[in-house]
Amino acid sequence: MTQQGAVLQGYNNELVKCIEDLCMQKEELNKQIQQAEEEKNKLQHEIQVLSEQLECVCENLAQKVASRNELNKILAETEAAYMKILDSSRTLLNVLKKEVGSLKHMPELKTN
């Protein structure tokens, strides 16, 4: 029986060692899980911050694009009006040249 007790004690020792190894593995896994959760939380926070920054940039960009579109419209209208002024100036100049040319052919008015 002593031999059976020694065998049983050997089994018990191995069982305790296996249980201790499993506990150590569990603790290591718990540490890894905690680190992963901390990293996940950190990344989620960074995503939230970046999302807020992206939203601000998008709003700012939309405002700038709208302003540029308005400036393009004003510029196009101004250029069109300026072209009309140039055309009118050219027409006025041509009329004036014609009138001056016809004055040269008129007899001079005689004064007493």
Tab-separated table of C-alpha atoms in Angstrom, residues 2-109:
chain	number	residue	atom	x	y	z
A	2	THR	CA	2.834	2.354	0.635
A	3	GLN	CA	3.757	2.026	-2.989
A	4	GLN	CA	0.206	2.874	-4.057
A	5	GLY	CA	0.280	5.873	-1.719
A	6	ALA	CA	3.519	7.028	-3.332
A	7	VAL	CA	1.998	6.631	-6.808
A	8	LEU	CA	-1.077	8.512	-5.689
A	9	GLN	CA	1.133	11.224	-4.194
A	10	GLY	CA	3.009	11.423	-7.525
A	11	TYR	CA	-0.272	11.812	-9.400
A	12	ASN	CA	-1.373	14.444	-6.918
A	13	ASN	CA	1.887	16.367	-7.345
A	14	GLU	CA	1.523	16.273	-11.148
A	15	LEU	CA	-2.100	17.344	-10.879
A	16	VAL	CA	-1.186	20.283	-8.614
A	17	LYS	CA	1.633	21.237	-11.029
A	18	CYS	CA	-0.789	21.115	-13.993
A	19	ILE	CA	-3.311	23.233	-12.090
A	20	GLU	CA	-0.586	25.763	-11.198
A	21	ASP	CA	0.530	25.879	-14.854
A	22	LEU	CA	-3.062	26.461	-15.947
A	23	CYS	CA	-3.430	29.244	-13.357
A	24	MET	CA	-0.232	30.892	-14.634
A	25	GLN	CA	-1.485	30.602	-18.217
A	26	LYS	CA	-4.789	32.138	-17.126
A	27	GLU	CA	-2.995	35.044	-15.412
A	28	GLU	CA	-0.840	35.643	-18.499
A	29	LEU	CA	-3.926	35.495	-20.713
A	30	ASN	CA	-5.712	37.930	-18.374
A	31	LYS	CA	-2.763	40.350	-18.714
A	32	GLN	CA	-2.876	40.031	-22.497
A	33	ILE	CA	-6.645	40.569	-22.501
A	34	GLN	CA	-6.274	43.655	-20.310
A	35	GLN	CA	-3.556	45.053	-22.604
A	36	ALA	CA	-5.706	44.355	-25.664
A	37	GLU	CA	-8.709	46.061	-24.051
A	38	GLU	CA	-6.572	49.092	-23.172
A	39	GLU	CA	-5.256	49.247	-26.747
A	40	LYS	CA	-8.808	48.885	-28.086
A	41	ASN	CA	-10.032	51.715	-25.859
A	42	LYS	CA	-7.092	53.891	-26.879
A	43	LEU	CA	-7.772	53.251	-30.562
A	44	GLN	CA	-11.488	53.911	-30.152
A	45	HIS	CA	-10.675	57.229	-28.486
A	46	GLU	CA	-8.269	58.118	-31.302
A	47	ILE	CA	-10.949	57.192	-33.851
A	48	GLN	CA	-13.449	59.450	-32.074
A	49	VAL	CA	-10.963	62.346	-32.011
A	50	LEU	CA	-10.070	61.806	-35.675
A	51	SER	CA	-13.751	61.556	-36.621
A	52	GLU	CA	-14.435	64.892	-34.929
A	53	GLN	CA	-11.440	66.445	-36.691
A	54	LEU	CA	-12.614	64.999	-40.006
A	55	GLU	CA	-16.078	66.449	-39.467
A	56	CYS	CA	-14.594	69.899	-38.802
A	57	VAL	CA	-12.367	69.682	-41.869
A	58	CYS	CA	-15.304	68.573	-44.021
A	59	GLU	CA	-17.465	71.460	-42.792
A	60	ASN	CA	-14.633	73.927	-43.382
A	61	LEU	CA	-14.016	72.492	-46.834
A	62	ALA	CA	-17.706	72.729	-47.728
A	63	GLN	CA	-17.759	76.394	-46.674
A	64	LYS	CA	-14.653	77.138	-48.716
A	65	VAL	CA	-16.036	75.369	-51.781
A	66	ALA	CA	-19.283	77.338	-51.449
A	67	SER	CA	-17.299	80.577	-51.152
A	68	ARG	CA	-15.219	79.675	-54.192
A	69	ASN	CA	-18.356	78.894	-56.182
A	70	GLU	CA	-19.840	82.258	-55.212
A	71	LEU	CA	-16.598	84.016	-56.186
A	72	ASN	CA	-16.583	82.182	-59.522
A	73	LYS	CA	-20.150	83.373	-60.152
A	74	ILE	CA	-19.306	86.974	-59.231
A	75	LEU	CA	-16.151	86.861	-61.342
A	76	ALA	CA	-18.024	85.503	-64.362
A	77	GLU	CA	-20.717	88.183	-64.025
A	78	THR	CA	-18.091	90.903	-63.605
A	79	GLU	CA	-16.110	89.720	-66.626
A	80	ALA	CA	-19.276	89.618	-68.718
A	81	ALA	CA	-20.190	93.154	-67.652
A	82	TYR	CA	-16.645	94.328	-68.370
A	83	MET	CA	-16.794	92.795	-71.858
A	84	LYS	CA	-20.034	94.727	-72.469
A	85	ILE	CA	-18.283	97.915	-71.340
A	86	LEU	CA	-15.392	97.202	-73.717
A	87	ASP	CA	-17.790	96.522	-76.562
A	88	SER	CA	-19.699	99.737	-75.814
A	89	SER	CA	-16.423	101.679	-75.611
A	90	ARG	CA	-15.342	100.293	-78.988
A	91	THR	CA	-18.704	101.206	-80.504
A	92	LEU	CA	-18.510	104.701	-79.000
A	93	LEU	CA	-14.968	105.148	-80.322
A	94	ASN	CA	-16.009	104.053	-83.819
A	95	VAL	CA	-18.969	106.440	-83.785
A	96	LEU	CA	-16.769	109.269	-82.540
A	97	LYS	CA	-14.152	108.617	-85.232
A	98	LYS	CA	-16.875	108.599	-87.876
A	99	GLU	CA	-18.282	111.890	-86.576
A	100	VAL	CA	-14.836	113.501	-86.452
A	101	GLY	CA	-14.176	112.247	-89.966
A	102	SER	CA	-17.395	113.763	-91.247
A	103	LEU	CA	-16.539	117.058	-89.559
A	104	LYS	CA	-13.376	117.282	-91.612
A	105	HIS	CA	-15.456	117.248	-94.799
A	106	MET	CA	-17.775	120.001	-93.656
A	107	PRO	CA	-17.045	123.519	-94.795
A	108	GLU	CA	-15.763	125.722	-92.074
A	109	LEU	CA	-18.186	128.051	-90.493
